[in-house]
Coordinates of C-alpha atoms in Angstrom, one line a residue:
X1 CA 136.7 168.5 157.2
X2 CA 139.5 167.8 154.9
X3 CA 141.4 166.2 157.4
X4 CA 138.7 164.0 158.2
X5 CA 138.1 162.7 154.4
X6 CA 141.6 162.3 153.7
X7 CA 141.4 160.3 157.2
X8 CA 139.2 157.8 155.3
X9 CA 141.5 154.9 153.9
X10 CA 140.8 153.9 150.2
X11 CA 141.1 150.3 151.1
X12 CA 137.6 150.8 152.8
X13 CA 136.1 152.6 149.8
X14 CA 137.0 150.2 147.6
X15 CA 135.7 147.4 150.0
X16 CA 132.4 149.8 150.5
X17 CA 132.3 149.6 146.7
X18 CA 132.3 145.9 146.4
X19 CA 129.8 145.1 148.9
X20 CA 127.6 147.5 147.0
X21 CA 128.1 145.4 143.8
X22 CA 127.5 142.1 145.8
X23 CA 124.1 143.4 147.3
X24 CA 122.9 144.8 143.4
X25 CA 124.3 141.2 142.4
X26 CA 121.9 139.5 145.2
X27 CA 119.4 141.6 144.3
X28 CA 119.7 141.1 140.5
X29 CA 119.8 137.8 140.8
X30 CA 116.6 137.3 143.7
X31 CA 114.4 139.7 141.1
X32 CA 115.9 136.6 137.9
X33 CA 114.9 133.7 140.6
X34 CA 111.5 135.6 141.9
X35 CA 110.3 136.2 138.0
X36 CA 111.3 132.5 137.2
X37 CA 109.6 131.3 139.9
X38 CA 106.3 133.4 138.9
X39 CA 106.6 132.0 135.6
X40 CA 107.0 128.3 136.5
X41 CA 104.1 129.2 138.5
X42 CA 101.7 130.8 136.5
X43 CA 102.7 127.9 133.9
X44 CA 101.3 125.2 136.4
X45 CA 98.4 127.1 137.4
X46 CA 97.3 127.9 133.3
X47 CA 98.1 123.5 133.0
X48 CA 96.0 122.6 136.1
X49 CA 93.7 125.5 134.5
X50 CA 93.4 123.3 131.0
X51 CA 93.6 119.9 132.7
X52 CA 90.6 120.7 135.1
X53 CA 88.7 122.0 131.8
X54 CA 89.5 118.8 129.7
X55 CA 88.8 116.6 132.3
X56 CA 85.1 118.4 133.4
X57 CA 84.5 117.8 129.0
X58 CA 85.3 114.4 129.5
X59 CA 83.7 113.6 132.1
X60 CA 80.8 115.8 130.6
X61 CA 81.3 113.7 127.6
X62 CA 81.4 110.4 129.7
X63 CA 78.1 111.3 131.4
X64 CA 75.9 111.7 128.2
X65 CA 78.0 108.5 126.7
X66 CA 76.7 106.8 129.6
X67 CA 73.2 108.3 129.4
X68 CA 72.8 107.3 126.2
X69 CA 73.8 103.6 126.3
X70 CA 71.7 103.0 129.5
X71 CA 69.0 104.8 127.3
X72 CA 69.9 102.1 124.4
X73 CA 70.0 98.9 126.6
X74 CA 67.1 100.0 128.1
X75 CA 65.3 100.5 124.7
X76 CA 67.1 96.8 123.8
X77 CA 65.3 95.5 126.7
X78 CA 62.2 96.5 126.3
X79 CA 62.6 95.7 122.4
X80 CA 63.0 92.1 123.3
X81 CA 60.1 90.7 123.4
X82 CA 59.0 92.5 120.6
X83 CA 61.7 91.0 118.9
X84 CA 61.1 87.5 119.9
X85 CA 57.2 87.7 118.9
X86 CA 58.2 89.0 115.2
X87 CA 60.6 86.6 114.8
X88 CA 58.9 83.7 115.6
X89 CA 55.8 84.9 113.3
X90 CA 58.2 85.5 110.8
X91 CA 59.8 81.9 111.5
X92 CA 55.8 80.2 111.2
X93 CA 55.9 82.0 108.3
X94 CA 58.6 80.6 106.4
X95 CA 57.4 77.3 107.7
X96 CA 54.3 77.6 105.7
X97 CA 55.5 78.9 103.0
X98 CA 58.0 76.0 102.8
X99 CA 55.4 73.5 103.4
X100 CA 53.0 75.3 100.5
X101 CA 56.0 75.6 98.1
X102 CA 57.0 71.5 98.9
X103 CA 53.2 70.1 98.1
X104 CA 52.0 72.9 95.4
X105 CA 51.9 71.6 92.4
X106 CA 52.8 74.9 90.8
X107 CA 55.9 74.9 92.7
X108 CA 58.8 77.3 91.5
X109 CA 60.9 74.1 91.8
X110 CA 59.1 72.5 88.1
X111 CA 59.3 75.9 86.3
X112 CA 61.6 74.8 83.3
X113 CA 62.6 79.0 82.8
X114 CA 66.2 79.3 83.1
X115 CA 65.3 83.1 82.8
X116 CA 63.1 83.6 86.4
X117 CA 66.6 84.1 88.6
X118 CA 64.4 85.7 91.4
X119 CA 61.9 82.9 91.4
X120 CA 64.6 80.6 91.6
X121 CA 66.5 81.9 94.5
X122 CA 63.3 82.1 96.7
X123 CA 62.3 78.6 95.6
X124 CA 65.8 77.0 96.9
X125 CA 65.5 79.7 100.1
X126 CA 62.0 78.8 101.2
X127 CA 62.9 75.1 100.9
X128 CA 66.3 75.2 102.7
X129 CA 68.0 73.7 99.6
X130 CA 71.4 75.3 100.4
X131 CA 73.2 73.3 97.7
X132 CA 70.8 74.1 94.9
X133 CA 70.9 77.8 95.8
X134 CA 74.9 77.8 96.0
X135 CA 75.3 75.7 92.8
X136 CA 73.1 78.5 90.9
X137 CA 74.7 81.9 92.9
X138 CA 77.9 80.5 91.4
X139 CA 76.4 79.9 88.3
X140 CA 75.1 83.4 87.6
X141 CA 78.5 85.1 88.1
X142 CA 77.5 87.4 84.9
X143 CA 74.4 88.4 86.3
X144 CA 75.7 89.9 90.1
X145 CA 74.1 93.1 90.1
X146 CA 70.7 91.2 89.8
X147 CA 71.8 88.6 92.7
X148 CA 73.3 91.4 94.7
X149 CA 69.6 92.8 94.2
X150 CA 67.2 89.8 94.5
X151 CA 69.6 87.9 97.7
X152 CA 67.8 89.5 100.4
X153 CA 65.1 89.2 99.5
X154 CA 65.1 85.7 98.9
X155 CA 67.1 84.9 101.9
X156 CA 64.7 86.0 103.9
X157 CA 62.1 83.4 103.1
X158 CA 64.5 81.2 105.2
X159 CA 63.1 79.5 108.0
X160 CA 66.8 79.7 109.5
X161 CA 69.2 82.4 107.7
X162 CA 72.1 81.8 109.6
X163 CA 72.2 78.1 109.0
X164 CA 71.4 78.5 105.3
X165 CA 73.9 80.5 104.3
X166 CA 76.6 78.9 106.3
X167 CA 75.4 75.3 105.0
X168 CA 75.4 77.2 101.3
X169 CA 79.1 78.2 101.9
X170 CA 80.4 75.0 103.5
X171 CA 81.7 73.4 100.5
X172 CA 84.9 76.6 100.5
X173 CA 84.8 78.0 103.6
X174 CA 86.5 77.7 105.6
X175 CA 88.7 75.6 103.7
X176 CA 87.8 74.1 100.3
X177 CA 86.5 71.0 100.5
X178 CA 86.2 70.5 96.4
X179 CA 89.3 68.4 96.1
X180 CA 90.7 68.4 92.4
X181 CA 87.6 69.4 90.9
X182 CA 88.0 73.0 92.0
X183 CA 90.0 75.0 89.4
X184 CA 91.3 77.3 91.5
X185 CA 90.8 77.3 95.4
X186 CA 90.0 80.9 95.6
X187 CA 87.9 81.3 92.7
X188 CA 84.7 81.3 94.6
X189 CA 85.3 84.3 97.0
X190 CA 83.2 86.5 95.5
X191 CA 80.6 84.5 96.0
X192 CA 81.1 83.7 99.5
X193 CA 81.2 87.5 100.2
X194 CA 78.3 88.5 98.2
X195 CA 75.9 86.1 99.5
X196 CA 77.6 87.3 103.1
X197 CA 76.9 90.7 102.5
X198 CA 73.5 89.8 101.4
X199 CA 72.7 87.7 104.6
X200 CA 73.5 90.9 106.8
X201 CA 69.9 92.9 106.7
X202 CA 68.2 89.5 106.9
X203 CA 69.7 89.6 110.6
X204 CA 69.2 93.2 111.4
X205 CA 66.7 93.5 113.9
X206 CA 63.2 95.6 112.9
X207 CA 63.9 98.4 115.6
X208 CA 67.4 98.7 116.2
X209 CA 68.8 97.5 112.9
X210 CA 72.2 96.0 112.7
X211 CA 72.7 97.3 116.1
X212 CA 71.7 94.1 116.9
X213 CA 71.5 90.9 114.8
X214 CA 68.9 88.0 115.0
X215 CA 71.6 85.0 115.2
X216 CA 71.0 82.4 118.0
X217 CA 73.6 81.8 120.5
X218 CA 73.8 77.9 119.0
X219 CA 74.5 79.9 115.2
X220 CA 76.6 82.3 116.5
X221 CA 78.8 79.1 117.9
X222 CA 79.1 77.8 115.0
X223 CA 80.2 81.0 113.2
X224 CA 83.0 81.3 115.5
X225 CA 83.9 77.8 115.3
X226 CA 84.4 78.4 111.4
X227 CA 86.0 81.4 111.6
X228 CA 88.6 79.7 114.4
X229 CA 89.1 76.6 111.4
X230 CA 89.9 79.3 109.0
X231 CA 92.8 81.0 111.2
X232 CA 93.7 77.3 112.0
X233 CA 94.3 76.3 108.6
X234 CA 95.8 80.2 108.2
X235 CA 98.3 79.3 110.9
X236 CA 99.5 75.7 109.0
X237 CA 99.6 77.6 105.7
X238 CA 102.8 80.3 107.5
X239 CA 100.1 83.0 108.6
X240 CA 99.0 86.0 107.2
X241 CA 101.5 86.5 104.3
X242 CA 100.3 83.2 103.0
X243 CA 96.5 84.2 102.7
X244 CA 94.8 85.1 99.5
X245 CA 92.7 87.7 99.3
X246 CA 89.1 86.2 98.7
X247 CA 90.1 84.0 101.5
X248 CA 91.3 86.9 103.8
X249 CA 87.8 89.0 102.3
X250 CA 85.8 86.1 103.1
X251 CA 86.9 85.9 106.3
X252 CA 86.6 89.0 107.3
X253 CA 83.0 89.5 106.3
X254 CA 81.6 86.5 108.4
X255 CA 83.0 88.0 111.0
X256 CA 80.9 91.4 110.6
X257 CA 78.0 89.7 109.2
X258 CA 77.2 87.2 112.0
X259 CA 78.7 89.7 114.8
X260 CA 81.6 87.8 116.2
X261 CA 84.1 90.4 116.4
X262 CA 86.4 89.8 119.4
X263 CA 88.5 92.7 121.0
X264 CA 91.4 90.4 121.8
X265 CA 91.8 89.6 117.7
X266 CA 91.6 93.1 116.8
X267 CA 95.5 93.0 116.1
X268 CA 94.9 90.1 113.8
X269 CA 92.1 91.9 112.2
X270 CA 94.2 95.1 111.7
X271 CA 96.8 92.9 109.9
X272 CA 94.8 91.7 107.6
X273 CA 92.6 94.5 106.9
X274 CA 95.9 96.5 106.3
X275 CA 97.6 93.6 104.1
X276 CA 94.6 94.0 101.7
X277 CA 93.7 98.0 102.1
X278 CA 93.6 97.9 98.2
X279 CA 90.1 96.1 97.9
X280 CA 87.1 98.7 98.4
X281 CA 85.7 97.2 101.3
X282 CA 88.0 97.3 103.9
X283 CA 87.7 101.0 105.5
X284 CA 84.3 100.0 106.2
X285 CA 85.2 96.3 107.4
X286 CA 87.9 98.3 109.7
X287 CA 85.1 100.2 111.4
X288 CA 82.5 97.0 111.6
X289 CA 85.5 95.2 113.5
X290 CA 86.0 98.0 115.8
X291 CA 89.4 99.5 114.7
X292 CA 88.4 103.1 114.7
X293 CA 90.4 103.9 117.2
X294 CA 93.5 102.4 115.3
X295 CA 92.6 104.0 111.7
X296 CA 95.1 106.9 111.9
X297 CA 97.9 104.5 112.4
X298 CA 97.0 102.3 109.6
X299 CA 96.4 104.9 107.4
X300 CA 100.0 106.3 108.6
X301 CA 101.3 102.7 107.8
X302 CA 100.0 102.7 104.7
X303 CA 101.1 106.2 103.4
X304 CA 104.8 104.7 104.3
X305 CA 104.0 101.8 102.4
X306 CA 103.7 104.0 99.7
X307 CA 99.6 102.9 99.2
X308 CA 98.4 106.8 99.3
X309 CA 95.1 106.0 97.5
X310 CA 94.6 103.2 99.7
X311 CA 95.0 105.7 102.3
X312 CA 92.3 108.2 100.7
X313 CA 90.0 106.0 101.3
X314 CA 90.4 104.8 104.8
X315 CA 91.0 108.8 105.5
X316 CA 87.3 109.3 104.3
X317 CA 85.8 106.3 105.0
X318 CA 86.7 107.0 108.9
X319 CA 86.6 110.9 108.7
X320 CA 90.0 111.9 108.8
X321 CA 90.3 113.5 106.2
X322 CA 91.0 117.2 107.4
X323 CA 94.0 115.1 109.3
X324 CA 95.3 113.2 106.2
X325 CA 94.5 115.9 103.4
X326 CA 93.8 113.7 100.2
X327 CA 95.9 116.4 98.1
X328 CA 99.1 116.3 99.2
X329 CA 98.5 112.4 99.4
X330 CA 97.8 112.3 95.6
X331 CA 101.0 114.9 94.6
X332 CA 103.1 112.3 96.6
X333 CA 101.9 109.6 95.0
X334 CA 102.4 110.9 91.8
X335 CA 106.3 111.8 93.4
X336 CA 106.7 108.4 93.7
X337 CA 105.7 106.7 91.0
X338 CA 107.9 109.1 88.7
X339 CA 110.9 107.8 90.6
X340 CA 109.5 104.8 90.4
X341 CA 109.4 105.0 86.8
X342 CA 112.6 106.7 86.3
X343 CA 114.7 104.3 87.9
X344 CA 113.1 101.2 86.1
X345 CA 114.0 102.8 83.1
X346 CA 117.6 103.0 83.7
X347 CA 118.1 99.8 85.0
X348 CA 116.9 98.6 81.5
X349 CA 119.5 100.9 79.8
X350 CA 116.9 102.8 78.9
X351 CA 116.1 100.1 75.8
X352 CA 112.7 101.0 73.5
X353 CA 111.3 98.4 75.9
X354 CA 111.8 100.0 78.9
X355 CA 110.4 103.3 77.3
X356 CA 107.4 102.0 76.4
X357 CA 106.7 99.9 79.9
X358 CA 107.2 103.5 81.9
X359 CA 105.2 105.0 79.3
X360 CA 102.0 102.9 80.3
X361 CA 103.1 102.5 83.6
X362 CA 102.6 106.6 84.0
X363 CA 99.4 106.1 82.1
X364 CA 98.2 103.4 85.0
X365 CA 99.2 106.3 87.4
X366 CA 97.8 109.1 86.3
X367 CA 94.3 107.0 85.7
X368 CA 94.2 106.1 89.0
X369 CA 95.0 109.6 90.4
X370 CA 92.2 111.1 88.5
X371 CA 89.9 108.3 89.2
X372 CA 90.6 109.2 92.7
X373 CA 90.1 113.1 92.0
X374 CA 86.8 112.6 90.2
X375 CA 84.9 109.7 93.1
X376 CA 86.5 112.7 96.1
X377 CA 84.9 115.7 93.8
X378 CA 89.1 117.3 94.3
X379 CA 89.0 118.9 91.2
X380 CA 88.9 122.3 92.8
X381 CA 91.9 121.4 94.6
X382 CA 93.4 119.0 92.3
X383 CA 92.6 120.2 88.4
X384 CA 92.9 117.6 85.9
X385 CA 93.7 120.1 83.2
X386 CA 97.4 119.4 83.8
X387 CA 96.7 115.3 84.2
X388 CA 94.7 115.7 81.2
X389 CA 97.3 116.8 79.2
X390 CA 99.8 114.7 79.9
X391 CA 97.9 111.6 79.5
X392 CA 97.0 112.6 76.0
X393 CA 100.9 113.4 74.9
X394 CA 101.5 110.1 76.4
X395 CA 98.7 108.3 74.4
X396 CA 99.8 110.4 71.1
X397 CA 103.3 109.4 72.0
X398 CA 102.3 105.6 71.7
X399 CA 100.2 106.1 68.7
X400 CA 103.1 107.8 66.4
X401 CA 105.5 104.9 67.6
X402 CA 102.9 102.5 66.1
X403 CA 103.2 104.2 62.9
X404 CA 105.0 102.1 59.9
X405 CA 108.5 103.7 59.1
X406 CA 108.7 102.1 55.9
X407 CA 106.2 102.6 52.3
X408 CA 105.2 99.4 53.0
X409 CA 102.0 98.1 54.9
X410 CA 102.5 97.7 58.8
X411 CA 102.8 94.4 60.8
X412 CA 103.1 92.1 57.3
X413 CA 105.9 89.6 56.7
X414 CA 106.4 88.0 53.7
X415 CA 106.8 84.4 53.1
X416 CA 110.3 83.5 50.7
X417 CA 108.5 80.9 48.7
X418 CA 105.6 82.5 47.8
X419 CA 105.7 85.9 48.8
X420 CA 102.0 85.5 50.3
X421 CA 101.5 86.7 54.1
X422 CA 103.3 85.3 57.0
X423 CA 100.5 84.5 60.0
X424 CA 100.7 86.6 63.2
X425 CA 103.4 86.5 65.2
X426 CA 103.3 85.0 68.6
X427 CA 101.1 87.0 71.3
X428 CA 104.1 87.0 73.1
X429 CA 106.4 89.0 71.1
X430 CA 104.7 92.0 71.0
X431 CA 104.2 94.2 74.2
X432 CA 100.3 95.6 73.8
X433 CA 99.7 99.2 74.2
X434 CA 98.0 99.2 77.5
X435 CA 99.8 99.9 80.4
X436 CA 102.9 97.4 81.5
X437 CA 104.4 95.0 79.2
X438 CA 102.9 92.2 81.2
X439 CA 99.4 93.2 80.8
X440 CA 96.9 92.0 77.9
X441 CA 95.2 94.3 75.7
X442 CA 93.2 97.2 77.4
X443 CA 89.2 97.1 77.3
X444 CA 87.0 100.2 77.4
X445 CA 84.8 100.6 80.5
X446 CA 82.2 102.5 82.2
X447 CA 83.5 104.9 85.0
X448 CA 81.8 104.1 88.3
X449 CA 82.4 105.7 91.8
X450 CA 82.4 101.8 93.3
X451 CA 84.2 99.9 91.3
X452 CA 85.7 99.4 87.7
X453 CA 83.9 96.7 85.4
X454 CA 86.1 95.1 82.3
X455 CA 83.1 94.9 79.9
X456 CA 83.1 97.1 76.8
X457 CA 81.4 100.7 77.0
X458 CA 80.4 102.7 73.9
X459 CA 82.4 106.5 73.8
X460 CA 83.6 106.8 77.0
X461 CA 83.5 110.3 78.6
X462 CA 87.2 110.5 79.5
X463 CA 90.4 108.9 77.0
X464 CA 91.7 107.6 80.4
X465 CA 89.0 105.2 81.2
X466 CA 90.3 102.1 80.0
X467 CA 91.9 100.4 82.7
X468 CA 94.5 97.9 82.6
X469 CA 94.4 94.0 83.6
X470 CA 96.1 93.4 86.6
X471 CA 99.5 91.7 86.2
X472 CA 98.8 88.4 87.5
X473 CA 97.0 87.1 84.7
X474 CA 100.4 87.3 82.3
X475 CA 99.3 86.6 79.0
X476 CA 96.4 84.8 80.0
X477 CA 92.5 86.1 79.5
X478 CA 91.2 88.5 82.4
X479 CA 88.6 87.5 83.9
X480 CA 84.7 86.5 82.5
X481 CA 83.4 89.6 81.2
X482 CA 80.8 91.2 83.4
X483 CA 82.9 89.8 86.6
X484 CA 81.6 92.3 89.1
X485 CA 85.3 92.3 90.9
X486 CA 87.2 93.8 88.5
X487 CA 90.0 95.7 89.0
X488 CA 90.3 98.9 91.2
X489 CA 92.4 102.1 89.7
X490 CA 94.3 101.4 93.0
X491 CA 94.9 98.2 92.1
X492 CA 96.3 99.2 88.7
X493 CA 98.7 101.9 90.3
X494 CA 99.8 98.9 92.5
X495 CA 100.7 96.9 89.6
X496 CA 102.1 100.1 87.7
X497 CA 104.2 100.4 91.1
X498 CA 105.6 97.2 91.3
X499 CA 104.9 97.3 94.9
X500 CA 105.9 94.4 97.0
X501 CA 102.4 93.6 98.8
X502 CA 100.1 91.3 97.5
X503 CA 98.9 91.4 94.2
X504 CA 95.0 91.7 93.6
X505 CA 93.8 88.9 91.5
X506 CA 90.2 90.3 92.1
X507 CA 88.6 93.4 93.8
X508 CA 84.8 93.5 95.1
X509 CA 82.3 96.0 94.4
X510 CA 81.7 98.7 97.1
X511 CA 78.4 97.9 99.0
X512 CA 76.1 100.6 98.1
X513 CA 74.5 99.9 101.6
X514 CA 72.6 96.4 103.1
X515 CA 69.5 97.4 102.6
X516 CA 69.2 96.7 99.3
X517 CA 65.2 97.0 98.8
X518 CA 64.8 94.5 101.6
X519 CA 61.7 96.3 103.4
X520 CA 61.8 96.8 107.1
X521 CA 65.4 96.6 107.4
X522 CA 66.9 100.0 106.4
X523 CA 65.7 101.9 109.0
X524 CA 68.7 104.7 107.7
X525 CA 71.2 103.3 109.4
X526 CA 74.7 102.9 108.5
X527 CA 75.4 100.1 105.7
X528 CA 77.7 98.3 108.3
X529 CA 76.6 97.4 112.1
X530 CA 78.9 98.7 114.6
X531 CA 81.4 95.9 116.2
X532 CA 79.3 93.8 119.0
X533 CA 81.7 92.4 121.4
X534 CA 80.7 89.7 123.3

């Protein structure tokens, strides 16, 4: 038995061995392919698994969309005539009143009080009088909140809405036809919008609301022939970085108001709605021109403009705010601003001057941030403790630096002949204590989740509501007190910021909603219609 194993050559043992590590090799390396394989597998099954399931919800979801807008043109149909009927009773109506209010001799057109604004605007509405009623809308700038109030109801003793109000806003838009009697060509914008705004729950239709607005085909025309001359004379004037806001404002609410949105100018729409983000109305504009599909990018294209309160409020306005948390928004915009500060300083070499500019340029900031803490209800996220605080080190700061060094009294000069008082020194010289060298002296005002208002208020609740004037005025006087479009605290962080997008000579009140009192047309519905596309 010896003989026979020593009769066994090692050459063949060692080859024995090797085939043996080949084979466990194979084998090793099938069981490495075979579990691959089972993966990849099972991978592709557990995709088609969560494709199949997202495609049965969407088609799930496309069913009941489907369900329910046959369900709504089918309630549109038979709402028609409906429609029709009311609106020509309402339209016979008007007529008589008109005729009544023309041959009365106790017309509202002879009453000599200046005082009856109501009776006045229904008196000009009933008889068609579109200059008369535009000559007094611009007249009563002061008095807004009562026109914002009282416009809908007197433009709907209209015999023809649509054609009133676009025959009352002829004379500016869509280009000013004033010639050198205007003062400024923009300065009627507000006007234009407000009485634009007011128009839209004239149009809303009794059952469906702004779903679907009253305008003939022959006024809709025309709406779209003066929104087309506006982007004309846009296009003439070097486009969109030429256009001013209350033009651009303007513009886009005759759009929404007279339903003319178009889905092939939705990129023109985005463009302007994102050059202005920094007036109030514009998130809800967005959605009434049917960019809700495209709000997360602008509100990502804003955030890199560095505009993170503009972005708040497009964030809430179209309900993204779980996506876009409003907290780390505000932190980052306070990041920014402090470089922003910080490096304005020291290209000033750091001079008293600079000083004091990034002294109320942080002031601008941290008003704004806590405006925007207080209208979102943050302050469990956000406490203004900290804000607080440093705002009032900042304003004591500015009030000790006021202080006279010397034994003598403050901000005198003396004359060498007589020794009696020199006047004042020019404006000019002296930077005021409000919040950027080039803004005028700070006025107190009333806190308001819309919109900020320049008129004085009696003991404000808060040190840091006074907001600054916007930068564009210089040295000149801000605008007429009461003006309803004062400034937004975004717009003074814009200024504070230096950023390079336009600057805000005016910003609009939030809408508060279109119904506005105006019975049978609230219905609950949404203050904006959604976009129409015809």
């Amino acid at each position: 038995m010896g003989s026979a194993a020593a009769a066994i050559p090692s050459s063949l043992v060692q080859e024995s061995f090797q085939e043996l590590e080949r084979q466990r090799e194979l084998i090793t390396s099938c069981t490495l392919l075979w579990k691959e394989l089972s993966d990849h597998f099972s991978s592709l099954e557990r995709d088609l698994q969560l494709k199949s399931e997202s495609l049965r919800s969407k088609r799930q979801s496309l069913d009941l969309s489907t369900q329910r807008f046959l369900a709504s043109l089918h309630h549109r149909e038979l709402s028609i005539e409906g429609a029709v009927d009311l609106a020509l009773a309402k339209v016979n109506e008007r007529r008589d009143a008109a005729l009544l209010a023309l041959f009365s001799s106790s017309s509202p057109f002879d009453s000599n009080n200046d005082n009856d604004l109501p009776a006045k605007l229904r008196s000009f509405c009933t008889a068609m009088d579109s200059d008369a009623f535009w000559e007094l809308v611009v007249s009563k700038r002061k008095e807004v909140e009562l026109l914002r109030s009282e416009l809908p109801l007197a433009l709907a003793d209209c015999i023809d809405p649509p054609k009133f109000v676009m025959d009352a806003i002829f004379k500016v838009f869509p280009v000013d036809r004033r010639g050198a009697a205007a003062k400024s060509p923009n300065d009627l914008g507000w006007a234009c919008v407000l009485i634009l705004e007011s128009l839209v729950p004239v149009l809303a239709d009794p059952e469906l609301g702004t779903g679907r607005l009253l305008v003939t085909r022959s006024m809709r025309e025309r709406a779209r022939e003066m929104a087309d001359a506006w982007k004309e004379d846009l296009d003439q004037r070097g486009g969109i970085e030429s256009a001013k806001p209350p033009d651009a404002h303007t513009f886009l609410q005759h759009v929404v108001t007279f339903g003319i949105a178009a889905k092939e100018e939705r990129d023109f729409y985005r463009r302007l709605v994102v050059s202005f983000a920094w007036r109030r109305q514009m998130p809800k504009l967005a959605l009434s021109l049917g960019l809700e599909d495209r709000m997360a990018d602008m509100i990502e294209e804003l955030i890199s403009k560095g505009q993170q309160l503009d972005a708040i409020n497009f964030a809430y306005e179209a309900g993204l705010q779980d996506k876009f948390p409003p907290v780390p928004l505000l932190k980052s915009f306070l990041k920014d601003s402090k470089k922003g500060t910080s490096s304005s300083s020291e290209d000033c070499n750091s001079s008293g001057q600079a000083v004091g500019n990034g002294s109320r340029k942080e002031q601008s900031v941290l008003r704004a941030v806590m405006k925007c803490i207080e209208d979102r209800k943050l302050e469990a996220d956000f406490p203004l403790e900290g804000l607080q605080r440093r705002l009032e080190n900042l304003e004591k700061a500015k009030v000790e630096k006021k202080k006279p060094s010397g034994g003598g009294p403050a901000n005198k000069r003396t004359r060498a002949n007589n020794g009696g008082p020199m006047p004042p020194a020019k404006a000019g010289r002296l930077t005021n204590n409000a919040y950027v060298s080039s803004f005028p002296a700070a006025t107190t005002f009333v806190r308001s989740p819309s919109a900020h208002t320049t008129y004085a208020a009696a003991a404000p609740p808060y040190p840091y509501d006074r907001p600054a004037r916007h930068g564009v005025y210089g040295s000149r006087s801000p605008p007429t007190i009461g003006d309803p479009y004062a400034f937004s605290t975004e717009e003074v962080a814009h200024a504070a910021l230096g950023t390079s997008y336009p600057p805000a000579p005016m910003n609009y009140p939030a809408y508060g909603g279109y119904n506005n009192g105006l019975a049978g047309y609230s219905n609950g519905l949404a203050p904006y219609q959604q976009a129409y596309y015809r």
